[in-house]
Short mmCIF file of C-alpha atoms in Angstrom, two decimals:
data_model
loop_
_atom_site.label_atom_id
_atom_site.label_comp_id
_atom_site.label_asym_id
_atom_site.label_seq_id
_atom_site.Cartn_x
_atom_site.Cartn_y
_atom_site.Cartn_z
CA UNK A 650 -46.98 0.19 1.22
CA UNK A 651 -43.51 1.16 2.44
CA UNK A 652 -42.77 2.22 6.05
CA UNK A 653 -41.98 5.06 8.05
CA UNK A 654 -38.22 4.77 7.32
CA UNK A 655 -38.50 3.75 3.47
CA UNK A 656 -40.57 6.63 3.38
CA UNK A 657 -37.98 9.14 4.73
CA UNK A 658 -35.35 6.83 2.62
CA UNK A 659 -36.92 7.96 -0.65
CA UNK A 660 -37.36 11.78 0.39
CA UNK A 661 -33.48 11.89 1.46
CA UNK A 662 -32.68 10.39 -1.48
CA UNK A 663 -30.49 12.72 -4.11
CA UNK A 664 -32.65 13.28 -8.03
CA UNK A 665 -30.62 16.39 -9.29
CA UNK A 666 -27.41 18.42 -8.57
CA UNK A 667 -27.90 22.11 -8.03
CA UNK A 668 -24.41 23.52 -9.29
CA UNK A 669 -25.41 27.19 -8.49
CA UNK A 670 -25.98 26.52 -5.31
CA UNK A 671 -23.47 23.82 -5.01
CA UNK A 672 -25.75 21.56 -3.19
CA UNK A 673 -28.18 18.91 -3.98
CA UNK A 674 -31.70 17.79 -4.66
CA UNK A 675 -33.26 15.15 -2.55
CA UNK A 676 -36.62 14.15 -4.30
CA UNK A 677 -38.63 15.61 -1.18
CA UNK A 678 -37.21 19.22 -2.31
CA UNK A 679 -37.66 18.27 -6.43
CA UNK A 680 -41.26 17.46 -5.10
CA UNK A 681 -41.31 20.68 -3.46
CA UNK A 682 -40.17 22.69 -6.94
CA UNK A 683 -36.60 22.84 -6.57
CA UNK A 684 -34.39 22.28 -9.71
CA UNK A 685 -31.04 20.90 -10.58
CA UNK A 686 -29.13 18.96 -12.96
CA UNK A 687 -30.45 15.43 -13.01
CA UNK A 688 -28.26 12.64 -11.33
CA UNK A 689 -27.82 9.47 -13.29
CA UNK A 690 -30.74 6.86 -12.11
CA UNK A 691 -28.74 3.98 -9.97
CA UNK A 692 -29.31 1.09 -8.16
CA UNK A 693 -28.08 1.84 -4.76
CA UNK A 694 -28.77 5.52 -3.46
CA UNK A 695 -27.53 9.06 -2.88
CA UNK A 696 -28.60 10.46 0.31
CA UNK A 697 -28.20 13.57 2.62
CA UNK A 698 -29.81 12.47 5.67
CA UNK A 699 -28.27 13.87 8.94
CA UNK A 700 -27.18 10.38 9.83
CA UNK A 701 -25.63 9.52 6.92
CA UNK A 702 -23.93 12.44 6.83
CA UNK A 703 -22.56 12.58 10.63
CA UNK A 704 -21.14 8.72 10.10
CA UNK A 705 -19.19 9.88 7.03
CA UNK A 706 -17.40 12.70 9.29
CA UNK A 707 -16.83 10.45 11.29
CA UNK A 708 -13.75 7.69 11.96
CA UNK A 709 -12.17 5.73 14.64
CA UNK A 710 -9.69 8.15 14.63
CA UNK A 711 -12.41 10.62 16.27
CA UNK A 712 -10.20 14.15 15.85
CA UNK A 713 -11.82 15.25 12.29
CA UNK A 714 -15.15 15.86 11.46
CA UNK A 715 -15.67 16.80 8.02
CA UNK A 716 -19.18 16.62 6.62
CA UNK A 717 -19.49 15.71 2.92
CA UNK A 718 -23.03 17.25 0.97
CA UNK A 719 -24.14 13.45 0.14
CA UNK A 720 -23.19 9.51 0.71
CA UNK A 721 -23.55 7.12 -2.05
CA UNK A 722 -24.56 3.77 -1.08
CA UNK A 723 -23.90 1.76 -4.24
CA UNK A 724 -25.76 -1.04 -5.51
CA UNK A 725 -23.59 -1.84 -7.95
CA UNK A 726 -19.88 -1.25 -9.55
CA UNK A 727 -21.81 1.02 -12.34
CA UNK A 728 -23.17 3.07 -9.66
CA UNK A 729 -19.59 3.76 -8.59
CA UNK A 730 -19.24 4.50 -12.30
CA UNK A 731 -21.40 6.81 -12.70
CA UNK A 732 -20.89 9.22 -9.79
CA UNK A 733 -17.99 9.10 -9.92
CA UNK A 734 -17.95 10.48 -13.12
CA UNK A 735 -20.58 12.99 -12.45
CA UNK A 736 -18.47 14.27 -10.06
CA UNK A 737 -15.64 14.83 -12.54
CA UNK A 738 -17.82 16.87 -14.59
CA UNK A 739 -19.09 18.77 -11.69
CA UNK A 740 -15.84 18.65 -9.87
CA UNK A 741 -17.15 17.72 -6.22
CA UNK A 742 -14.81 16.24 -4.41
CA UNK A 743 -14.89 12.44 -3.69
CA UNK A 744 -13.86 9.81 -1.08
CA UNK A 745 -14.62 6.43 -0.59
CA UNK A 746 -15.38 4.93 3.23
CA UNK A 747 -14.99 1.13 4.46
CA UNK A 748 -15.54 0.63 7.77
CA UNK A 749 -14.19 4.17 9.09
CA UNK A 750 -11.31 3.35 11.04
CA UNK A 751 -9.26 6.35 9.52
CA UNK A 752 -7.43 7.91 12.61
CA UNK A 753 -7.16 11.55 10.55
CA UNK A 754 -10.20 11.99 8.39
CA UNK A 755 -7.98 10.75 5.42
CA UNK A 756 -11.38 9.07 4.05
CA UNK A 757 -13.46 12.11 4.37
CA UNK A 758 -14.91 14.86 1.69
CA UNK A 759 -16.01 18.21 2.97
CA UNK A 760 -18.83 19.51 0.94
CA UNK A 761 -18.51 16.48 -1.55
CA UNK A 762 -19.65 12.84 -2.05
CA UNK A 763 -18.30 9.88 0.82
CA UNK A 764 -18.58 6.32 -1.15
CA UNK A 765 -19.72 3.74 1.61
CA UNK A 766 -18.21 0.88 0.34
CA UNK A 767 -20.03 -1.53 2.64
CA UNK A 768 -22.55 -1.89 -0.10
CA UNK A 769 -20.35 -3.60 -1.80
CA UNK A 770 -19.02 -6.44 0.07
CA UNK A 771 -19.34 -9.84 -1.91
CA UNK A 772 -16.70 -12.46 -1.57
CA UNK A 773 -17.56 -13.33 -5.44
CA UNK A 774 -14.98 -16.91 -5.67
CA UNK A 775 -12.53 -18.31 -3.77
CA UNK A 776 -10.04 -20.64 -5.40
CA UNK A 777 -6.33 -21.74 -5.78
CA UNK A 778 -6.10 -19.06 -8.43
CA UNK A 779 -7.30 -16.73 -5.84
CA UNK A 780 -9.57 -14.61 -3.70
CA UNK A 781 -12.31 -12.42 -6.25
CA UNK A 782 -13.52 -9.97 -3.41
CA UNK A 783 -15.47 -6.19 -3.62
CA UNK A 784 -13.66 -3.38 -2.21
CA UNK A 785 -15.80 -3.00 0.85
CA UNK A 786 -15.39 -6.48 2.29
CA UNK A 787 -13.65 -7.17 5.23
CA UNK A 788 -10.69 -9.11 5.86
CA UNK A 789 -12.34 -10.68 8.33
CA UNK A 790 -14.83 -12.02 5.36
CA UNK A 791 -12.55 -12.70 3.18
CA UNK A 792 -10.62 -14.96 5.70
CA UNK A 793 -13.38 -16.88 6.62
CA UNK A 794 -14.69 -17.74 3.29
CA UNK A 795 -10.84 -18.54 2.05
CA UNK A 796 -10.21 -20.75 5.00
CA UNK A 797 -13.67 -22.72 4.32
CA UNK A 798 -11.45 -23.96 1.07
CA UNK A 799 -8.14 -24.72 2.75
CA UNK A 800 -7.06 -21.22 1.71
CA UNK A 801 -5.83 -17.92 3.45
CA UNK A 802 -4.57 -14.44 2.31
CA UNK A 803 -0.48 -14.88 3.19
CA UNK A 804 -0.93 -11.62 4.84
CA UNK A 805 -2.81 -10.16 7.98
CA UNK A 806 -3.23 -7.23 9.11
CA UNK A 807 -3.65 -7.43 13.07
CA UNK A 808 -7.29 -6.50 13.19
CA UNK A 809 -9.26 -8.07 10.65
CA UNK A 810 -12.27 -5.75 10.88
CA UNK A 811 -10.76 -3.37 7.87
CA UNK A 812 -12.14 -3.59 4.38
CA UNK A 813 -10.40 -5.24 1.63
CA UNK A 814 -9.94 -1.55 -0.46
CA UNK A 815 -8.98 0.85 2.64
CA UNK A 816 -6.06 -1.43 3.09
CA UNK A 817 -4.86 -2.08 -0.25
CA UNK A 818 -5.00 1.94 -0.43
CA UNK A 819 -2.47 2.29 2.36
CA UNK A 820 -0.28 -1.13 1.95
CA UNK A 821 -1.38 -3.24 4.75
CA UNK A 822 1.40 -4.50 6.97
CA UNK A 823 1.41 -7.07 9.46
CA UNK A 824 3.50 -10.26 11.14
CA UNK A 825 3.88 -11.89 7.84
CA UNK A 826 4.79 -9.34 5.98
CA UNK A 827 8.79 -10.38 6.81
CA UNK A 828 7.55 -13.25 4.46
CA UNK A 829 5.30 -11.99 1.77
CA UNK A 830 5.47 -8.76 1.99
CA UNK A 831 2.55 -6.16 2.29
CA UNK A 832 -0.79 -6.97 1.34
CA UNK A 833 -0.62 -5.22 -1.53
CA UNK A 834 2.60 -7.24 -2.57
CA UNK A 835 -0.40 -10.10 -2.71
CA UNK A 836 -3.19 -8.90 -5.25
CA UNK A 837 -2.99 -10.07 -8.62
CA UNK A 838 -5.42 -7.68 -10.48
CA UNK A 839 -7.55 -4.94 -9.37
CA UNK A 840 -10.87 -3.44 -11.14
CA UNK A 841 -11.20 0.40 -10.43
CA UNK A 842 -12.85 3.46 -11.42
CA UNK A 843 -10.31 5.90 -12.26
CA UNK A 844 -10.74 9.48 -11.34
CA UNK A 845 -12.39 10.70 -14.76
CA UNK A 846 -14.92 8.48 -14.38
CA UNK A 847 -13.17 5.02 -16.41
CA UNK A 848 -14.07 1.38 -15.61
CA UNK A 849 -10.65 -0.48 -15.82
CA UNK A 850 -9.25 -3.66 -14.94
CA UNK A 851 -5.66 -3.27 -14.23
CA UNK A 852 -2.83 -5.95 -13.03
CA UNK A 853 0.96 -6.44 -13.07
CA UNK A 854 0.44 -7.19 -17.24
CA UNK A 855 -2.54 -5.00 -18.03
CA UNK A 856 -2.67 -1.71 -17.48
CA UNK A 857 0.35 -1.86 -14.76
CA UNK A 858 0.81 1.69 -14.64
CA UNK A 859 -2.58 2.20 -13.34
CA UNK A 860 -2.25 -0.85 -10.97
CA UNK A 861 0.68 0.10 -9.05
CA UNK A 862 -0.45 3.47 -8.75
CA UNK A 863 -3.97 2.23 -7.29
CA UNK A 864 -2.04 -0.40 -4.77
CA UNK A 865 -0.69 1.97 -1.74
CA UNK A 866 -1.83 5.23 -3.71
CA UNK A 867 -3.83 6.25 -0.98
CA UNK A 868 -7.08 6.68 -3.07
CA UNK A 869 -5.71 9.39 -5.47
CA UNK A 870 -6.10 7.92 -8.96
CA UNK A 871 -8.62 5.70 -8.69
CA UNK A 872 -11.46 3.93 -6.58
CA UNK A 873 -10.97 0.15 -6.04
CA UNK A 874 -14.01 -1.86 -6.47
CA UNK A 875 -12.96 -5.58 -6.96
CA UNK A 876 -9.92 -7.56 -6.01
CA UNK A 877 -8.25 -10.98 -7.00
CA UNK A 878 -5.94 -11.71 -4.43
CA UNK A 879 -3.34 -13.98 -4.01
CA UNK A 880 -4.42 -17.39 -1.54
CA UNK A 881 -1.80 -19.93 0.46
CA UNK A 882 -3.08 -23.02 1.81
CA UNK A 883 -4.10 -22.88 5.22
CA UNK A 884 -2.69 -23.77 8.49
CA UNK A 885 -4.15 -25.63 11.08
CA UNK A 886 -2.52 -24.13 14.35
CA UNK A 887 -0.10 -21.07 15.84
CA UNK A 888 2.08 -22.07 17.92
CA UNK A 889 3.08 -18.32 19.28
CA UNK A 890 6.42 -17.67 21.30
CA UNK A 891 6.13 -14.43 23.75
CA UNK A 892 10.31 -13.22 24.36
CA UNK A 893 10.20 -11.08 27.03
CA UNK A 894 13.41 -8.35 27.02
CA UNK A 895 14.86 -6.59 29.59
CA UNK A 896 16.01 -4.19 27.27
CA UNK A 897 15.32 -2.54 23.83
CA UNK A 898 18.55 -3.75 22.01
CA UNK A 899 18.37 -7.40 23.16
CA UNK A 900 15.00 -7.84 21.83
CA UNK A 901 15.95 -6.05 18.20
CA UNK A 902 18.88 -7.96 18.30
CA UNK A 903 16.39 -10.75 18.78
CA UNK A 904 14.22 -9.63 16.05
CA UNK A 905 16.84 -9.45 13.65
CA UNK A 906 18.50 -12.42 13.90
CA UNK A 907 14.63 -14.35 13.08
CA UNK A 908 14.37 -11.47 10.36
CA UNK A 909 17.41 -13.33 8.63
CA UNK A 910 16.63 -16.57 8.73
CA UNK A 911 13.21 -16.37 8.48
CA UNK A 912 12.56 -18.87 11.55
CA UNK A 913 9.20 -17.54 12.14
CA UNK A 914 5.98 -17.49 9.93
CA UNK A 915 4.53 -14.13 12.20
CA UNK A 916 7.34 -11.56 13.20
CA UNK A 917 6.29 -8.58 15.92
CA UNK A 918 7.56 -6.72 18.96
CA UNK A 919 5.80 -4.39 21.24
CA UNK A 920 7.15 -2.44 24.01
CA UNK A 921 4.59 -2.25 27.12
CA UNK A 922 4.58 -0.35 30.55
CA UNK A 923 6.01 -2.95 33.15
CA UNK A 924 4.54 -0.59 36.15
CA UNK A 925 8.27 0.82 36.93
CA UNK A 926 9.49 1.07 32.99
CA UNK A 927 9.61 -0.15 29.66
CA UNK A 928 9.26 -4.10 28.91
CA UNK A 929 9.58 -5.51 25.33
CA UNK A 930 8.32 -8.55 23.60
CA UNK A 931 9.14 -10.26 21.03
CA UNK A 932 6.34 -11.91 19.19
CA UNK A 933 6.47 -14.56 17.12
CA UNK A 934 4.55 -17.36 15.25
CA UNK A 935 5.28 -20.69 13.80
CA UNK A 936 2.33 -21.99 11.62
CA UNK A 937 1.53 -25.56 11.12
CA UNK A 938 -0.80 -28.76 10.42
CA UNK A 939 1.11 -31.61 11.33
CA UNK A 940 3.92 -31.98 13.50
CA UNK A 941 4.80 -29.60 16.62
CA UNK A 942 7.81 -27.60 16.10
CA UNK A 943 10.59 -28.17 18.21
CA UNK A 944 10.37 -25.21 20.49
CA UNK A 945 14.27 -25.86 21.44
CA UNK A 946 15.35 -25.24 17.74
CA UNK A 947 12.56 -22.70 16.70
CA UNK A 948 14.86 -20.81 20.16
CA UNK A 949 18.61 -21.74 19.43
CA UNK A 950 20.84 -19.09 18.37
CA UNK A 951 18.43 -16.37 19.96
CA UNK A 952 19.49 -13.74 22.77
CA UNK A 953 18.02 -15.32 25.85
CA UNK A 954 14.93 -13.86 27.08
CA UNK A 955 14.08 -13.18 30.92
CA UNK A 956 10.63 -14.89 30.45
CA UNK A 957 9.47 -17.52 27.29
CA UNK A 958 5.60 -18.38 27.08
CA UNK A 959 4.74 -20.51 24.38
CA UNK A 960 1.01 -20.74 23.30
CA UNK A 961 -0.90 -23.07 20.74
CA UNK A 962 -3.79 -22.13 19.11
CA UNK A 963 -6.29 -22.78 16.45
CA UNK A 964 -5.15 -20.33 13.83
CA UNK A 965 -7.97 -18.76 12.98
CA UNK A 966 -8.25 -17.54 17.01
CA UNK A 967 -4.60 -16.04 16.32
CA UNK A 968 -5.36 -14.05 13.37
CA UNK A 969 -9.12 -12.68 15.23
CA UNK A 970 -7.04 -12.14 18.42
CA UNK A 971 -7.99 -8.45 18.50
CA UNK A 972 -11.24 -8.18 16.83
CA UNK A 973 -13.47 -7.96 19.32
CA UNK A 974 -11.28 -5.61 21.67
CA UNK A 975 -11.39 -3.00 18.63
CA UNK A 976 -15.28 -3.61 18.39
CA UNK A 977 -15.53 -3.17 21.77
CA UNK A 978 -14.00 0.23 21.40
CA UNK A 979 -15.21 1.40 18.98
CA UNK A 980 -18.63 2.71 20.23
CA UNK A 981 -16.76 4.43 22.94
CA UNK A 982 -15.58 6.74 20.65
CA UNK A 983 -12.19 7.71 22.42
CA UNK A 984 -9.61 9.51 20.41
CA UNK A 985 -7.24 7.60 18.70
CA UNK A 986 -4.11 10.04 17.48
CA UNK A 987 -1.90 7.27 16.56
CA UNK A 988 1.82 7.99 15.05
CA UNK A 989 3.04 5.13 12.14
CA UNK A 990 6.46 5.42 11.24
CA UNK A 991 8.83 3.65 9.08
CA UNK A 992 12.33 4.13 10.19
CA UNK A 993 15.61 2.53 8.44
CA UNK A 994 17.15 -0.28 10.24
CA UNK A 995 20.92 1.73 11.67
CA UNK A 996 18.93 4.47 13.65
CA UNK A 997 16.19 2.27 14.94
CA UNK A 998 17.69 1.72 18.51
CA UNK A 999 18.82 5.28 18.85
CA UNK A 1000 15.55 7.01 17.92
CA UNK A 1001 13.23 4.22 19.93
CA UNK A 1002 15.12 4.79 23.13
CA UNK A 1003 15.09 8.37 22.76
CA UNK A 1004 11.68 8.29 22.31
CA UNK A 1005 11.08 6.15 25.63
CA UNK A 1006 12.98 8.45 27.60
CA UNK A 1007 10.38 11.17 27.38
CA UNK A 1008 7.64 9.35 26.61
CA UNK A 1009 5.01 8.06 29.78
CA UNK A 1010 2.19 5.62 30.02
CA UNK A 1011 -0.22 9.08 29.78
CA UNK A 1012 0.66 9.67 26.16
CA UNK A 1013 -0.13 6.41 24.77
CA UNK A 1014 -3.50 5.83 27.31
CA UNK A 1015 -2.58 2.54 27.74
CA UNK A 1016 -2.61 1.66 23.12
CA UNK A 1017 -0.07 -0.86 22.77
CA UNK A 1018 3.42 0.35 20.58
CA UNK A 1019 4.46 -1.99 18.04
CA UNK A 1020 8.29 -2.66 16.67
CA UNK A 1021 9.23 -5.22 14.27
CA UNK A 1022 10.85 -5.18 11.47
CA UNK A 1023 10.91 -6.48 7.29
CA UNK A 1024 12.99 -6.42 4.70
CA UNK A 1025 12.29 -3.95 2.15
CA UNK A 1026 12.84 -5.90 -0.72
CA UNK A 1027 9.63 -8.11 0.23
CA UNK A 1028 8.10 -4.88 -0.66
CA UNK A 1029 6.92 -4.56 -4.77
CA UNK A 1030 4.85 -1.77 -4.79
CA UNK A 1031 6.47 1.65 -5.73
CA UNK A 1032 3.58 3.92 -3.90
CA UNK A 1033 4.86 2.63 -0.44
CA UNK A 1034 7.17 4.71 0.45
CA UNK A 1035 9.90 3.52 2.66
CA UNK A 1036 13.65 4.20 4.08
CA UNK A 1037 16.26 3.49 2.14
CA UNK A 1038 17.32 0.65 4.50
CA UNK A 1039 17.71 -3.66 3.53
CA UNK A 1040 15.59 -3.58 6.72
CA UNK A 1041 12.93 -1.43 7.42
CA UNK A 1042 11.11 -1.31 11.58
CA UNK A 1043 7.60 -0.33 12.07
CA UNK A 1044 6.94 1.94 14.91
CA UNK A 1045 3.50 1.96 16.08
CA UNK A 1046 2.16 3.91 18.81
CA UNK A 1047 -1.46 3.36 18.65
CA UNK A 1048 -2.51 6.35 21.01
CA UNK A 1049 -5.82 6.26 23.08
CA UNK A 1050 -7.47 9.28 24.63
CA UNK A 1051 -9.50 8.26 27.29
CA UNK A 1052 -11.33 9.63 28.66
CA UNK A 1053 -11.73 12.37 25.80
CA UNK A 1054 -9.96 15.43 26.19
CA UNK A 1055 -9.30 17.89 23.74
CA UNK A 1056 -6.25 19.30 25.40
CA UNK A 1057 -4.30 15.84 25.46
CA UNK A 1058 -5.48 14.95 21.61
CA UNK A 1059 -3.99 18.58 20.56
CA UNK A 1060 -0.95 17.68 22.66
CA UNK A 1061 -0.18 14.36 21.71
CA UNK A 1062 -0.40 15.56 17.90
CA UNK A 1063 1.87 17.88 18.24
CA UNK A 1064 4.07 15.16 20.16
CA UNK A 1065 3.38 12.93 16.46
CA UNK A 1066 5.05 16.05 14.35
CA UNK A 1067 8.17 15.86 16.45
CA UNK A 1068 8.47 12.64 16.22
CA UNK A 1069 8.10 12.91 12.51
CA UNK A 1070 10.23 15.34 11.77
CA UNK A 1071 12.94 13.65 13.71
CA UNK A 1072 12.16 10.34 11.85
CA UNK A 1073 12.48 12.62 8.76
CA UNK A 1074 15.99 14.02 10.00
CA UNK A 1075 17.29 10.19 10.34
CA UNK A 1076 15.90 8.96 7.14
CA UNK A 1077 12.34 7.99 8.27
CA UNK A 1078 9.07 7.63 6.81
CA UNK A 1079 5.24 7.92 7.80
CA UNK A 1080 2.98 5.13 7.51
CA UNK A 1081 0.87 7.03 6.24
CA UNK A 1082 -2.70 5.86 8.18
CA UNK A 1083 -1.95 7.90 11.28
CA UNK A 1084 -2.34 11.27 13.16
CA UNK A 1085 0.61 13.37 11.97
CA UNK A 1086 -0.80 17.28 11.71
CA UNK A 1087 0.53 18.04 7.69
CA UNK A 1088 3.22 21.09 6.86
CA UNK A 1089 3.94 22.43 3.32
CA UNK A 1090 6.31 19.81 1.68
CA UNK A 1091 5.70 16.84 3.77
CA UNK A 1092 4.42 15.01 0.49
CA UNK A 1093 7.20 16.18 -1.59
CA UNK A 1094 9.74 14.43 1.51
CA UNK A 1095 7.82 11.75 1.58
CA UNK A 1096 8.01 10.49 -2.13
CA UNK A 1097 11.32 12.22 -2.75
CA UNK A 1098 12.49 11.51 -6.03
CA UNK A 1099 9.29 10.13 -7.35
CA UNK A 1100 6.79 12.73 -6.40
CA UNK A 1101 6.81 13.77 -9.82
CA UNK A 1102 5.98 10.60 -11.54
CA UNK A 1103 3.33 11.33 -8.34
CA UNK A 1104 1.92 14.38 -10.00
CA UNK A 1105 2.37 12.83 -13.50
CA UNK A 1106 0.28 9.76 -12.79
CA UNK A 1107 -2.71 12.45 -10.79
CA UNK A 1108 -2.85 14.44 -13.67
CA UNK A 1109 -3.35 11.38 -16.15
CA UNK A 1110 -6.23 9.46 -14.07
CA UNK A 1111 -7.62 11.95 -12.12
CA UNK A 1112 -7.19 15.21 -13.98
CA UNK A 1113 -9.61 17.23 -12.04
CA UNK A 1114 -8.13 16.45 -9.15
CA UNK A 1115 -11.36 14.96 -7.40
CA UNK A 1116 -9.94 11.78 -5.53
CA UNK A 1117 -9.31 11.74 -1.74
CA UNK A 1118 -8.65 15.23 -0.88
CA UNK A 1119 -8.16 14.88 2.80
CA UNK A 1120 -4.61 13.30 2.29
CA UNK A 1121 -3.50 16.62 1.18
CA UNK A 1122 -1.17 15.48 -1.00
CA UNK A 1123 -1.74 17.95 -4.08
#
């Protein structure tokens, strides 16, 4: 006999689609007499429970809260499959959900169908040839099972808690990506459901079109359900050099200089309250199995720094550094209005330290601001969007509102716009996983001269226009 909650389960569970009413039929109301269009039979489930329904308008972001009508929990790629087309037919909007830690409701769908992809989570082989992973894995998985074989994704994003398919949406950047690019400059082939409701495998030689929309397309053509993705061997240890900077300048300076010569395996900065101003850091990480670099060398040639600290480590303890801070947040629920720009290499000194001068320890609540910088040509993937700069810094402040306050979250997002639209003015882009409050012809800015092979490629694999519709970007 099935419990108490099986038994709730079942009668939450979605049988029909009332189009009329543009709502649907849990088999508790088809029990009950009501009557809709019947939803294919699948092997996960389709429910409208209150619960389910309250975590999909939910995110780590905490500032939107927009409900969807139902929450597929998949059992299987063909579930995906079929609701997905289903909801083509029916046009109902769809989004798909890893672990929630959009800051904007960017994986949200108001009065339409959230896909919780932590149904589908297998880490299916690990080899030289690569990593086969599902969509809703998380990095975190992934790197555990890779490393088990001598083998590691070549790129990390800081917190390893995000799934494999809500990164590869956005791009993915992190210290190695002055290396190897961003994340999605490391998959090899992707199998998706496009938006009208297609099962396709697509990679750089199959389908390419298709792929390269999918890898940074911010969910709009199609829903990623496996990965292969590309594997280095492993490392051993981090050996992790902390460059303390009086100033903004020296540590760029810094940071450019190791950009060049590519002296360091992890490349970041942050800038941090001191108690009487700004501090900056220069982070970086040599990886290795065998011999200990020479820290004298790994230095020469550098700016000198007011303070060095240089710090071993098993590797896998540097890439989890922050896991269990974000999990420890993230049942507080604080608001998390973060601002992600891009900004081209000549401006970034001038726009950071005009953005220090007016900018306190209050707005940021103590979230740490992170500036480093890449070369763009590490980066493949034509959805990314970046400045037209060799060198390209990441500017990070990763807000926190605590303790909530409503006042200070519609504050500081107004703060984000400025700073937008003055990154804009210099030749800036958004990263686009942040808190930036959207204006008519942001999108068209954003891609430039490519927004309409943008609108070309949306009308070709997702013609109804179903796909992520909190990005706003049609």
């Amino acid at each position: 006999m099935p419990n108490r909650r099986q038994v709730l389960t079942l009668g939450a569970a979605v049988v029909a689609f009332d189009a009329l009413g543009l709502g649907w039929v849990t088999q508790a109301q088809a029990d009950a007499g009501a009557a809709g269009i019947p939803v294919p039979h699948l092997d996960g489930e389709l429910v409208t429970d209150a619960a389910a329904l309250a975590e999909a308008a939910d995110d780590y972001g905490q500032i939107a809260h927009r409900r969807p009508r139902a929450v597929l929990r998949p059992g299987s790629v063909t579930d995906v499959l079929k609701v997905v087309r289903f909801a083509a037919e029916h046009r109902i909007p769809v989004a798909v959900r890893g672990q929630g830690h959009s800051t904007y409701g960017q994986a949200q769908a108001p009065a339409g169908v959230v896909i919780d992809s932590r149904t589908l989570a297998a880490v299916h082989r690990v080899s030289a040839a690569g990593a086969v992973v599902d969509a809703g894995a998380t990095w975190l998985e992934v790197t555990k099972a890779a490393l088990a074989a001598g083998l590691v994704p070549p790129v990390a994003t800081d917190y390893l808690g995000l799934s494999v398919g809500g990164t590869l949406s956005v791009g993915g950047v992190g210290g190695a990506t002055s290396h190897h690019g961003m994340l999605v400059d490391t998959v090899r082939e992707l199998e998706v459901v496009t938006g009208e409701g297609k099962l396709v495998r697509c990679s750089p030689t199959v389908e390419r079109d298709l792929f390269e929309a999918v890898l940074g397309g911010l969910g709009q053509y199609a829903v990623i359900v496996r990965a292969t993705l590309r594997l280095v061997q492993a490392p051993t240890t981090a050996r992790i050099y902390h460059l303390s900077y009086p100033d903004l300048r020296s540590m760029t300076a810094a940071q450019r200089i190791a950009l060049a010569d590519g002296r360091f395996d992890y490349l970041e900065g942050q800038v941090a309250w001191t108690g009487s101003g700004w501090g900056y850091l220069l982070e970086g990480g040599i990886y290795h199995s065998a011999s200990t670099p020479d820290d004298n060398a790994v230095l020469r040639g550098l700016p000198k720094a007011a303070k060095t600290e240089i710090t071993p480590m098993p590797y896998f303890d540097w890439l989890n550094r922050v896991y269990a801070v974000v999990e420890q947040l993230r049942p507080l629920k604080f608001p998390n209005p973060w601002l992600n720009l891009f900004l081209p290499d000549r401006v970034t000194d001038s726009y950071v330290e005009s953005l220090l001068a007016k900018l306190t320890p209050a707005d940021t609540g103590g979230g740490p601001i992170l500036l480093y910088p890449f070369a763009s040509k590490r980066i493949t993937r034509p959805m990314v969007s970046l400045p037209d700069s060799p060198v390209v810094f990441l500017l990070s402040i990763l807000r926190v509102v605590a303790p909530p306050d409503q006042a200070v979250v519609q504050k500081l997002l107004a703060d984000n716009r400025s700073a937008y639209e003055r990154a804009l003015a210099v030749g800036g882009t958004q990263y686009p996983i942040g808190s930036i409050p959207s204006r008519p012809g942001d999108w068209q800015r954003h891609y430039g001269a490519t927004y309409s092979r943008v609108r070309r490629l949306k009308a070709r694999f997702d013609p109804r226009g179903i796909l992520a519709p909190e990005q706003g970007i049609f």
